[in-house]
XYZ file of C-alpha atoms in Angstrom:
192
model
C 21.333 13.666 -12.787
C 18.600 11.604 -10.509
C 17.742 8.293 -11.858
C 13.648 8.684 -11.398
C 12.954 6.924 -14.854
C 12.552 3.952 -14.369
C 9.077 2.421 -13.929
C 7.204 2.872 -11.243
C 5.916 0.178 -9.131
C 2.292 1.677 -8.027
C -1.478 1.992 -9.766
C -0.555 4.550 -12.071
C -3.490 4.191 -14.325
C -5.831 4.772 -11.039
C -7.846 8.136 -11.591
C -8.193 8.468 -7.865
C -3.990 9.631 -7.731
C -2.821 12.786 -8.511
C 0.012 13.366 -11.056
C 1.545 14.918 -7.882
C 0.957 12.106 -5.939
C 2.323 10.020 -8.476
C 5.291 11.555 -8.844
C 5.665 11.372 -4.393
C 5.457 7.925 -4.591
C 8.195 8.161 -7.898
C 10.128 9.844 -5.170
C 9.434 8.145 -2.343
C 9.820 4.565 -3.820
C 13.599 5.840 -4.619
C 14.362 7.239 -1.332
C 13.147 3.808 0.298
C 15.276 1.694 -2.089
C 18.276 3.700 -1.232
C 18.536 4.850 -5.022
C 18.129 8.444 -4.108
C 20.550 8.609 -1.003
C 20.918 10.706 2.149
C 21.886 14.548 1.304
C 20.775 14.001 -2.709
C 19.753 16.859 -4.298
C 16.245 16.810 -5.856
C 16.458 19.870 -8.356
C 12.847 20.570 -9.487
C 13.753 21.129 -13.358
C 15.494 17.800 -13.435
C 12.074 16.065 -12.319
C 9.506 18.345 -14.422
C 12.261 17.351 -17.628
C 11.890 13.248 -16.134
C 8.240 13.129 -15.362
C 7.223 15.776 -18.322
C 5.120 18.069 -16.152
C 4.726 21.671 -15.443
C 6.422 22.881 -12.098
C 3.383 22.919 -9.484
C 3.174 18.959 -9.539
C 6.651 18.667 -8.981
C 6.629 20.996 -6.123
C 3.357 20.001 -4.551
C 5.128 16.281 -5.010
C 8.350 17.773 -3.040
C 5.761 18.768 -0.336
C 4.244 15.841 -0.132
C 7.383 13.817 0.327
C 8.927 15.988 3.037
C 5.499 16.225 5.531
C 6.265 11.872 5.365
C 9.949 13.202 6.120
C 12.303 11.620 3.408
C 12.908 14.846 1.833
C 13.873 18.075 3.428
C 12.727 21.671 1.902
C 15.244 24.604 2.641
C 13.874 28.183 1.511
C 16.343 29.184 -1.486
C 18.523 25.913 -0.754
C 15.614 23.433 -2.780
C 15.092 20.244 -1.453
C 17.095 17.521 -0.584
C 17.122 13.811 0.956
C 16.857 13.613 4.432
C 19.935 12.355 6.709
C 19.387 9.019 8.271
C 20.723 9.104 11.916
C 20.269 6.776 14.904
C 18.168 9.383 16.584
C 15.420 9.448 14.536
C 15.653 6.181 13.709
C 14.977 5.280 17.462
C 11.948 7.889 17.609
C 10.416 6.626 14.491
C 10.904 2.807 15.857
C 9.859 4.248 19.338
C 6.702 5.493 17.921
C 6.007 2.801 15.705
C 6.458 -0.152 17.467
C 3.872 1.181 20.121
C 1.143 2.154 17.147
C 1.311 -1.361 15.644
C 1.334 -3.078 19.183
C -2.072 -1.187 19.018
C -3.320 -1.651 15.157
C -1.981 -5.900 15.881
C -4.581 -6.154 18.857
C -7.390 -4.429 16.879
C -6.682 -6.687 14.115
C -6.712 -9.745 16.529
C -9.889 -8.203 18.178
C -11.759 -6.826 14.037
C -10.301 -9.484 12.479
C -12.753 -11.522 10.075
C -12.590 -14.625 7.700
C -11.932 -12.197 5.078
C -9.103 -10.855 6.841
C -8.013 -14.461 8.111
C -7.643 -15.674 4.420
C -5.593 -11.938 3.399
C -3.445 -12.048 6.354
C -2.787 -15.914 5.812
C -2.200 -15.160 2.163
C 0.197 -12.420 2.860
C 2.532 -14.158 5.816
C 2.652 -16.908 3.112
C 4.196 -14.650 0.601
C 6.789 -13.326 3.431
C 7.278 -16.772 4.255
C 8.415 -17.925 0.607
C 10.181 -14.870 0.419
C 11.845 -15.825 3.798
C 12.943 -18.910 2.303
C 14.674 -17.419 -0.582
C 16.780 -15.520 1.376
C 16.761 -12.326 -1.057
C 16.055 -9.091 1.127
C 14.030 -6.980 -1.740
C 11.141 -9.827 -2.136
C 11.341 -10.165 2.109
C 10.988 -5.909 2.165
C 8.175 -5.991 -0.013
C 6.553 -9.185 1.733
C 7.174 -7.663 4.631
C 5.385 -4.063 4.241
C 2.478 -6.197 2.446
C 2.004 -8.177 5.562
C 2.125 -5.136 7.632
C -0.403 -3.090 5.556
C -3.168 -5.909 5.850
C -2.706 -6.074 9.458
C -3.233 -2.278 9.525
C -6.022 -2.747 7.391
C -7.272 -5.602 9.696
C -7.651 -2.935 12.837
C -10.162 -1.287 10.914
C -9.570 1.556 12.430
C -9.035 4.999 10.252
C -7.459 7.320 13.114
C -5.140 4.203 13.719
C -4.185 3.839 10.278
C -3.493 7.421 9.504
C -0.883 7.711 12.514
C 1.112 4.623 11.255
C 1.199 6.005 8.029
C 2.980 9.356 8.593
C 5.841 7.679 10.276
C 5.496 4.479 7.947
C 7.739 5.591 5.449
C 10.847 6.470 7.507
C 10.455 3.458 8.992
C 10.413 1.874 6.090
C 13.571 3.283 4.527
C 15.599 1.933 7.712
C 13.784 -1.197 7.417
C 14.951 -1.505 3.323
C 18.487 -0.688 4.636
C 18.563 -2.947 7.247
C 18.124 -6.301 5.767
C 20.401 -4.635 2.208
C 22.784 -4.423 4.987
C 22.364 -6.936 7.259
C 19.761 -9.915 5.926
C 20.535 -11.635 8.901
C 17.889 -10.039 10.517
C 15.495 -11.135 7.807
C 15.217 -14.195 10.022
C 14.902 -12.303 13.155
C 11.749 -10.407 11.735
C 10.136 -13.769 10.341
C 10.560 -15.130 13.846
C 8.700 -12.384 15.571
C 5.646 -12.338 12.908
C 5.090 -16.335 13.234
């Protein structure tokens, strides 16, 4: 059975988020946090029972997660969590480094006083998480800071491009912090 019955960390009550998007978010979070391991099968029947919905939003949710590269859907075989490998990691990070570099430059150019306050706060949260040496909170703080930088860049196209590969990158980053906590200071030092 798929462990998807935990509380979803999202704005579930938002009227702007469809049922399929809520389910997709729940699945994504469990994949990124390594609760659903590479190769794990995602059975539609289990999913619509867990979420108490019809097949349609479950199928749409799986398509959404597949579009982010976290799930592979195969005809007559169903959906499985995508494998992780060095080639994929390198490709994701090559793209991410270039795009996030451009986003950081744009954020520096376009950052207003409100953005500066938000960025300072996110950096303080990251600093606090870094001091505790806890991979989970550090990862979340790192993602929040990255998102604040993207918002400060004020480029819809750039944000859209980065978000298409971000979830794959999050998956590798979360695993790296869990498996090698000594990477947290390296990541933190580059942000300071």
